[in-house]
Amino acid sequence: MLLDTVEHETGPDPQWCVLWLHGLGADGNDFAPIVPELVRREWPALRFVFPHAPVRAVTINGGARMRAWYDIRDFDLANRADLEGVDESVAQTNALIEREAARGIPPQRLLLAGFSQGGAITLAAGLARAQPLAGLIALSTYLPMPLALAQQRLQPQAASQPLFMAHGAFDPVVPPAAGEAAMQAMRGFGFDAQWRRYPMQHQVCAEEIGDLADWMGARLEAG
């Protein structure tokens, strides 16, 4: 079954889509308010799709049930992600990408974005894309699998997808070093990964939104 989503269209008959995955414990409403701050007047009409992650038990939170893209089993990043849950969420993300294609927006006009846990799914899904997307946006996140496994999942055309990554220098949830390691890994796989670091914690800031808008504008123009 397709995930439930929150949608916002910036104009009639959108020809582009931004599929945005929220962080742990949030839902699809979390980043909906960013749309008017991010979108620029000269852009074509966009459909923003904000899915709700499934509700599941999260080990590090005492087994409490909340919206999560995968279980977090350990505070240690090397053992943090439940890879079965990662794969399930990648499949659900791909199903939403296919739905957009059926609605008239092909993958080459779709940007996949995610924050924190959602950003981890963005990286995992991006690596495995045989049909490239218009771009990937991974904010305050990390690579949710060992490098060797990521290399195994890498598809030949995947590295053609432009990648924007950003992180807070004082992030207490996902250490900045983890974000930088993910960026270096993606560059090692051949991705053109733009990297930004901001004086903030586990959040987004106005400067980051402005830089992301510049990057998105270039993707829209190239498309």
PDB file of C-alpha atoms in Angstrom:
ATOM      1  CA  MET A   1       0.000   0.000   0.000  1.00  0.00           C
ATOM      2  CA  LEU A   2       1.165   3.519  -0.733  1.00  0.00           C
ATOM      3  CA  LEU A   3       2.096   5.682   2.213  1.00  0.00           C
ATOM      4  CA  ASP A   4      -0.278   8.470   3.180  1.00  0.00           C
ATOM      5  CA  THR A   5       1.034  11.874   2.144  1.00  0.00           C
ATOM      6  CA  VAL A   6       0.574  15.612   2.590  1.00  0.00           C
ATOM      7  CA  GLU A   7       0.706  17.454  -0.737  1.00  0.00           C
ATOM      8  CA  HIS A   8       1.137  21.066  -1.784  1.00  0.00           C
ATOM      9  CA  GLU A   9       1.184  22.338  -5.378  1.00  0.00           C
ATOM     10  CA  THR A  10       2.728  25.729  -6.096  1.00  0.00           C
ATOM     11  CA  GLY A  11       0.748  26.175  -9.321  1.00  0.00           C
ATOM     12  CA  PRO A  12      -1.624  24.423 -11.725  1.00  0.00           C
ATOM     13  CA  ASP A  13      -0.516  21.332 -13.644  1.00  0.00           C
ATOM     14  CA  PRO A  14       2.890  20.848 -11.935  1.00  0.00           C
ATOM     15  CA  GLN A  15       5.568  19.264 -14.096  1.00  0.00           C
ATOM     16  CA  TRP A  16       8.106  18.783 -11.286  1.00  0.00           C
ATOM     17  CA  CYS A  17       7.895  17.019  -7.932  1.00  0.00           C
ATOM     18  CA  VAL A  18       9.805  17.295  -4.654  1.00  0.00           C
ATOM     19  CA  LEU A  19       9.356  14.162  -2.523  1.00  0.00           C
ATOM     20  CA  TRP A  20      10.458  15.056   1.025  1.00  0.00           C
ATOM     21  CA  LEU A  21      11.013  12.509   3.819  1.00  0.00           C
ATOM     22  CA  HIS A  22      10.742  13.683   7.439  1.00  0.00           C
ATOM     23  CA  GLY A  23      12.857  12.752  10.445  1.00  0.00           C
ATOM     24  CA  LEU A  24      12.298  10.330  13.318  1.00  0.00           C
ATOM     25  CA  GLY A  25       9.113  10.890  15.294  1.00  0.00           C
ATOM     26  CA  ALA A  26       7.790  13.610  12.986  1.00  0.00           C
ATOM     27  CA  ASP A  27       5.323  13.193  10.133  1.00  0.00           C
ATOM     28  CA  GLY A  28       4.626  14.561   6.686  1.00  0.00           C
ATOM     29  CA  ASN A  29       3.445  17.872   8.087  1.00  0.00           C
ATOM     30  CA  ASP A  30       6.858  18.655   9.540  1.00  0.00           C
ATOM     31  CA  PHE A  31       8.444  20.260   6.484  1.00  0.00           C
ATOM     32  CA  ALA A  32       5.295  21.470   4.710  1.00  0.00           C
ATOM     33  CA  PRO A  33       5.789  25.013   6.125  1.00  0.00           C
ATOM     34  CA  ILE A  34       9.147  25.251   4.338  1.00  0.00           C
ATOM     35  CA  VAL A  35       7.495  25.486   0.911  1.00  0.00           C
ATOM     36  CA  PRO A  36       6.840  29.265   0.824  1.00  0.00           C
ATOM     37  CA  GLU A  37      10.326  29.943   2.235  1.00  0.00           C
ATOM     38  CA  LEU A  38      12.005  27.754  -0.355  1.00  0.00           C
ATOM     39  CA  VAL A  39      10.099  28.318  -3.594  1.00  0.00           C
ATOM     40  CA  ARG A  40      11.067  31.165  -5.915  1.00  0.00           C
ATOM     41  CA  ARG A  41       8.723  33.112  -8.126  1.00  0.00           C
ATOM     42  CA  GLU A  42      10.425  32.201 -11.408  1.00  0.00           C
ATOM     43  CA  TRP A  43      10.259  28.450 -10.815  1.00  0.00           C
ATOM     44  CA  PRO A  44       7.811  26.230 -12.697  1.00  0.00           C
ATOM     45  CA  ALA A  45       4.882  24.756 -10.791  1.00  0.00           C
ATOM     46  CA  LEU A  46       6.000  22.079  -8.318  1.00  0.00           C
ATOM     47  CA  ARG A  47       4.181  19.346  -6.456  1.00  0.00           C
ATOM     48  CA  PHE A  48       5.605  18.829  -2.976  1.00  0.00           C
ATOM     49  CA  VAL A  49       4.825  15.397  -1.546  1.00  0.00           C
ATOM     50  CA  PHE A  50       5.469  14.797   2.167  1.00  0.00           C
ATOM     51  CA  PRO A  51       4.812  11.159   3.108  1.00  0.00           C
ATOM     52  CA  HIS A  52       4.135   9.885   6.631  1.00  0.00           C
ATOM     53  CA  ALA A  53       6.574   7.148   7.682  1.00  0.00           C
ATOM     54  CA  PRO A  54       5.031   3.972   9.133  1.00  0.00           C
ATOM     55  CA  VAL A  55       4.603   3.700  12.898  1.00  0.00           C
ATOM     56  CA  ARG A  56       7.053   1.210  14.420  1.00  0.00           C
ATOM     57  CA  ALA A  57       8.870   0.456  17.677  1.00  0.00           C
ATOM     58  CA  VAL A  58      12.181   2.287  18.066  1.00  0.00           C
ATOM     59  CA  THR A  59      14.696   0.429  20.212  1.00  0.00           C
ATOM     60  CA  ILE A  60      16.746   3.392  21.459  1.00  0.00           C
ATOM     61  CA  ASN A  61      13.538   5.067  22.640  1.00  0.00           C
ATOM     62  CA  GLY A  62      12.669   2.141  24.883  1.00  0.00           C
ATOM     63  CA  GLY A  63      10.611   0.428  22.203  1.00  0.00           C
ATOM     64  CA  ALA A  64       8.151   3.323  22.016  1.00  0.00           C
ATOM     65  CA  ARG A  65       6.112   3.327  18.826  1.00  0.00           C
ATOM     66  CA  MET A  66       6.437   6.366  16.578  1.00  0.00           C
ATOM     67  CA  ARG A  67       6.755   7.276  12.943  1.00  0.00           C
ATOM     68  CA  ALA A  68      10.135   6.027  11.752  1.00  0.00           C
ATOM     69  CA  TRP A  69      11.650   4.971   8.450  1.00  0.00           C
ATOM     70  CA  TYR A  70      13.523   2.180  10.244  1.00  0.00           C
ATOM     71  CA  ASP A  71      14.336   1.044  13.764  1.00  0.00           C
ATOM     72  CA  ILE A  72      17.326   2.657  15.455  1.00  0.00           C
ATOM     73  CA  ARG A  73      18.951  -0.157  17.387  1.00  0.00           C
ATOM     74  CA  ASP A  74      22.044   1.550  18.813  1.00  0.00           C
ATOM     75  CA  PHE A  75      23.528   4.979  19.376  1.00  0.00           C
ATOM     76  CA  ASP A  76      26.676   3.755  17.613  1.00  0.00           C
ATOM     77  CA  LEU A  77      26.332   4.857  13.982  1.00  0.00           C
ATOM     78  CA  ALA A  78      28.001   1.698  12.691  1.00  0.00           C
ATOM     79  CA  ASN A  79      25.175  -0.417  14.135  1.00  0.00           C
ATOM     80  CA  ARG A  80      22.394   2.149  14.237  1.00  0.00           C
ATOM     81  CA  ALA A  81      20.149   1.325  11.300  1.00  0.00           C
ATOM     82  CA  ASP A  82      17.841  -1.641  10.899  1.00  0.00           C
ATOM     83  CA  LEU A  83      18.709  -2.522   7.287  1.00  0.00           C
ATOM     84  CA  GLU A  84      15.499  -4.482   6.721  1.00  0.00           C
ATOM     85  CA  GLY A  85      13.573  -1.347   7.670  1.00  0.00           C
ATOM     86  CA  VAL A  86      15.800   0.749   5.402  1.00  0.00           C
ATOM     87  CA  ASP A  87      15.044  -1.549   2.474  1.00  0.00           C
ATOM     88  CA  GLU A  88      11.316  -1.447   3.222  1.00  0.00           C
ATOM     89  CA  SER A  89      11.318   2.363   3.266  1.00  0.00           C
ATOM     90  CA  VAL A  90      13.367   2.551   0.060  1.00  0.00           C
ATOM     91  CA  ALA A  91      10.747   0.347  -1.600  1.00  0.00           C
ATOM     92  CA  GLN A  92       7.928   2.570  -0.294  1.00  0.00           C
ATOM     93  CA  THR A  93       9.777   5.655  -1.553  1.00  0.00           C
ATOM     94  CA  ASN A  94      10.202   4.077  -4.980  1.00  0.00           C
ATOM     95  CA  ALA A  95       6.482   3.312  -5.036  1.00  0.00           C
ATOM     96  CA  LEU A  96       5.748   7.019  -4.535  1.00  0.00           C
ATOM     97  CA  ILE A  97       8.206   7.890  -7.311  1.00  0.00           C
ATOM     98  CA  GLU A  98       6.366   5.472  -9.590  1.00  0.00           C
ATOM     99  CA  ARG A  99       3.047   7.067  -8.630  1.00  0.00           C
ATOM    100  CA  GLU A 100       4.377  10.459  -9.700  1.00  0.00           C
ATOM    101  CA  ALA A 101       5.411   8.970 -13.041  1.00  0.00           C
ATOM    102  CA  ALA A 102       1.866   7.681 -13.466  1.00  0.00           C
ATOM    103  CA  ARG A 103       0.617  11.192 -12.674  1.00  0.00           C
ATOM    104  CA  GLY A 104       2.790  12.687 -15.393  1.00  0.00           C
ATOM    105  CA  ILE A 105       6.030  13.592 -13.573  1.00  0.00           C
ATOM    106  CA  PRO A 106       8.856  11.231 -14.627  1.00  0.00           C
ATOM    107  CA  PRO A 107      11.867  10.476 -12.373  1.00  0.00           C
ATOM    108  CA  GLN A 108      14.095  12.929 -14.249  1.00  0.00           C
ATOM    109  CA  ARG A 109      11.827  15.749 -13.007  1.00  0.00           C
ATOM    110  CA  LEU A 110      11.640  14.570  -9.395  1.00  0.00           C
ATOM    111  CA  LEU A 111      13.881  15.682  -6.516  1.00  0.00           C
ATOM    112  CA  LEU A 112      14.131  13.335  -3.531  1.00  0.00           C
ATOM    113  CA  ALA A 113      14.822  15.100  -0.241  1.00  0.00           C
ATOM    114  CA  GLY A 114      15.117  13.990   3.364  1.00  0.00           C
ATOM    115  CA  PHE A 115      16.061  15.232   6.813  1.00  0.00           C
ATOM    116  CA  SER A 116      17.892  13.048   9.365  1.00  0.00           C
ATOM    117  CA  GLN A 117      16.308   9.552   9.098  1.00  0.00           C
ATOM    118  CA  GLY A 118      14.577  10.704   5.918  1.00  0.00           C
ATOM    119  CA  GLY A 119      17.935  11.826   4.558  1.00  0.00           C
ATOM    120  CA  ALA A 120      19.393   8.390   5.262  1.00  0.00           C
ATOM    121  CA  ILE A 121      16.615   6.853   3.158  1.00  0.00           C
ATOM    122  CA  THR A 122      17.302   9.448   0.440  1.00  0.00           C
ATOM    123  CA  LEU A 123      20.953   8.345   0.265  1.00  0.00           C
ATOM    124  CA  ALA A 124      20.060   4.638   0.335  1.00  0.00           C
ATOM    125  CA  ALA A 125      17.413   5.073  -2.360  1.00  0.00           C
ATOM    126  CA  GLY A 126      19.663   7.275  -4.470  1.00  0.00           C
ATOM    127  CA  LEU A 127      22.464   4.725  -4.508  1.00  0.00           C
ATOM    128  CA  ALA A 128      20.130   2.059  -5.848  1.00  0.00           C
ATOM    129  CA  ARG A 129      18.434   4.142  -8.564  1.00  0.00           C
ATOM    130  CA  ALA A 130      18.846   2.473 -11.950  1.00  0.00           C
ATOM    131  CA  GLN A 131      16.777   5.320 -13.406  1.00  0.00           C
ATOM    132  CA  PRO A 132      18.293   8.576 -12.118  1.00  0.00           C
ATOM    133  CA  LEU A 133      16.292  11.302 -10.434  1.00  0.00           C
ATOM    134  CA  ALA A 134      16.707  15.043 -11.021  1.00  0.00           C
ATOM    135  CA  GLY A 135      18.624  15.275  -7.765  1.00  0.00           C
ATOM    136  CA  LEU A 136      19.017  14.179  -4.151  1.00  0.00           C
ATOM    137  CA  ILE A 137      18.868  16.352  -1.023  1.00  0.00           C
ATOM    138  CA  ALA A 138      20.202  14.893   2.238  1.00  0.00           C
ATOM    139  CA  LEU A 139      20.087  17.148   5.304  1.00  0.00           C
ATOM    140  CA  SER A 140      21.607  16.459   8.744  1.00  0.00           C
ATOM    141  CA  THR A 141      22.020  12.777   8.015  1.00  0.00           C
ATOM    142  CA  TYR A 142      24.389   9.845   7.527  1.00  0.00           C
ATOM    143  CA  LEU A 143      24.828   6.778   5.341  1.00  0.00           C
ATOM    144  CA  PRO A 144      22.696   4.058   7.007  1.00  0.00           C
ATOM    145  CA  MET A 145      24.809   1.103   5.919  1.00  0.00           C
ATOM    146  CA  PRO A 146      28.455   0.028   5.791  1.00  0.00           C
ATOM    147  CA  LEU A 147      30.489   1.256   2.826  1.00  0.00           C
ATOM    148  CA  ALA A 148      30.904  -2.246   1.403  1.00  0.00           C
ATOM    149  CA  LEU A 149      27.137  -2.802   1.369  1.00  0.00           C
ATOM    150  CA  ALA A 150      26.529   0.628  -0.140  1.00  0.00           C
ATOM    151  CA  GLN A 151      29.033  -0.203  -2.882  1.00  0.00           C
ATOM    152  CA  GLN A 152      27.159  -3.436  -3.629  1.00  0.00           C
ATOM    153  CA  ARG A 153      23.882  -1.550  -4.018  1.00  0.00           C
ATOM    154  CA  LEU A 154      25.310   1.213  -6.195  1.00  0.00           C
ATOM    155  CA  GLN A 155      23.749   1.216  -9.676  1.00  0.00           C
ATOM    156  CA  PRO A 156      25.872   2.279 -12.680  1.00  0.00           C
ATOM    157  CA  GLN A 157      23.753   5.363 -13.500  1.00  0.00           C
ATOM    158  CA  ALA A 158      23.106   6.442  -9.917  1.00  0.00           C
ATOM    159  CA  ALA A 159      26.141   8.723  -9.603  1.00  0.00           C
ATOM    160  CA  SER A 160      24.775  10.970 -12.359  1.00  0.00           C
ATOM    161  CA  GLN A 161      22.269  12.335  -9.809  1.00  0.00           C
ATOM    162  CA  PRO A 162      23.329  15.716  -8.371  1.00  0.00           C
ATOM    163  CA  LEU A 163      23.489  15.664  -4.574  1.00  0.00           C
ATOM    164  CA  PHE A 164      23.081  18.473  -2.015  1.00  0.00           C
ATOM    165  CA  MET A 165      24.169  17.653   1.549  1.00  0.00           C
ATOM    166  CA  ALA A 166      24.151  19.962   4.557  1.00  0.00           C
ATOM    167  CA  HIS A 167      24.769  19.602   8.293  1.00  0.00           C
ATOM    168  CA  GLY A 168      24.836  21.588  11.515  1.00  0.00           C
ATOM    169  CA  ALA A 169      28.276  22.109  13.009  1.00  0.00           C
ATOM    170  CA  PHE A 170      26.837  21.584  16.513  1.00  0.00           C
ATOM    171  CA  ASP A 171      24.447  18.714  15.749  1.00  0.00           C
ATOM    172  CA  PRO A 172      24.089  16.575  18.922  1.00  0.00           C
ATOM    173  CA  VAL A 173      21.911  13.937  17.225  1.00  0.00           C
ATOM    174  CA  VAL A 174      23.886  13.063  14.092  1.00  0.00           C
ATOM    175  CA  PRO A 175      27.515  14.102  14.635  1.00  0.00           C
ATOM    176  CA  PRO A 176      28.890  16.386  11.902  1.00  0.00           C
ATOM    177  CA  ALA A 177      31.677  13.862  11.315  1.00  0.00           C
ATOM    178  CA  ALA A 178      29.046  11.287  10.310  1.00  0.00           C
ATOM    179  CA  GLY A 179      27.580  13.682   7.775  1.00  0.00           C
ATOM    180  CA  GLU A 180      31.024  14.442   6.356  1.00  0.00           C
ATOM    181  CA  ALA A 181      31.829  10.729   6.167  1.00  0.00           C
ATOM    182  CA  ALA A 182      28.623  10.150   4.200  1.00  0.00           C
ATOM    183  CA  MET A 183      29.494  13.010   1.857  1.00  0.00           C
ATOM    184  CA  GLN A 184      32.993  11.621   1.279  1.00  0.00           C
ATOM    185  CA  ALA A 185      31.537   8.165   0.653  1.00  0.00           C
ATOM    186  CA  MET A 186      29.086   9.506  -1.916  1.00  0.00           C
ATOM    187  CA  ARG A 187      31.854  11.433  -3.650  1.00  0.00           C
ATOM    188  CA  GLY A 188      33.906   8.237  -3.634  1.00  0.00           C
ATOM    189  CA  PHE A 189      31.030   6.529  -5.439  1.00  0.00           C
ATOM    190  CA  GLY A 190      31.210   9.229  -8.118  1.00  0.00           C
ATOM    191  CA  PHE A 191      28.419  11.568  -6.988  1.00  0.00           C
ATOM    192  CA  ASP A 192      28.779  15.319  -7.498  1.00  0.00           C
ATOM    193  CA  ALA A 193      28.008  16.069  -3.857  1.00  0.00           C
ATOM    194  CA  GLN A 194      27.782  19.696  -2.785  1.00  0.00           C
ATOM    195  CA  TRP A 195      28.474  20.050   0.939  1.00  0.00           C
ATOM    196  CA  ARG A 196      27.400  22.845   3.269  1.00  0.00           C
ATOM    197  CA  ARG A 197      27.952  23.248   7.007  1.00  0.00           C
ATOM    198  CA  TYR A 198      26.087  25.768   9.156  1.00  0.00           C
ATOM    199  CA  PRO A 199      26.418  27.051  12.752  1.00  0.00           C
ATOM    200  CA  MET A 200      23.319  25.201  13.999  1.00  0.00           C
ATOM    201  CA  GLN A 201      22.235  22.006  15.742  1.00  0.00           C
ATOM    202  CA  HIS A 202      19.887  19.284  14.399  1.00  0.00           C
ATOM    203  CA  GLN A 203      17.664  21.626  12.409  1.00  0.00           C
ATOM    204  CA  VAL A 204      17.459  23.772   9.290  1.00  0.00           C
ATOM    205  CA  CYS A 205      18.284  27.477   9.079  1.00  0.00           C
ATOM    206  CA  ALA A 206      17.522  30.384   6.756  1.00  0.00           C
ATOM    207  CA  GLU A 207      20.981  30.346   5.150  1.00  0.00           C
ATOM    208  CA  GLU A 208      20.610  26.636   4.407  1.00  0.00           C
ATOM    209  CA  ILE A 209      17.199  27.178   2.804  1.00  0.00           C
ATOM    210  CA  GLY A 210      18.673  29.907   0.618  1.00  0.00           C
ATOM    211  CA  ASP A 211      21.574  27.721  -0.505  1.00  0.00           C
ATOM    212  CA  LEU A 212      19.206  24.828  -1.184  1.00  0.00           C
ATOM    213  CA  ALA A 213      16.952  27.105  -3.242  1.00  0.00           C
ATOM    214  CA  ASP A 214      19.968  28.142  -5.353  1.00  0.00           C
ATOM    215  CA  TRP A 215      20.861  24.487  -5.915  1.00  0.00           C
ATOM    216  CA  MET A 216      17.271  23.492  -6.724  1.00  0.00           C
ATOM    217  CA  GLY A 217      16.946  26.404  -9.130  1.00  0.00           C
ATOM    218  CA  ALA A 218      19.963  25.130 -11.043  1.00  0.00           C
ATOM    219  CA  ARG A 219      18.396  21.655 -11.246  1.00  0.00           C
ATOM    220  CA  LEU A 220      15.116  23.067 -12.527  1.00  0.00           C
ATOM    221  CA  GLU A 221      16.923  25.164 -15.125  1.00  0.00           C
ATOM    222  CA  ALA A 222      19.018  22.204 -16.255  1.00  0.00           C
ATOM    223  CA  GLY A 223      15.864  20.134 -16.612  1.00  0.00           C
TER     224      GLY A 223
END
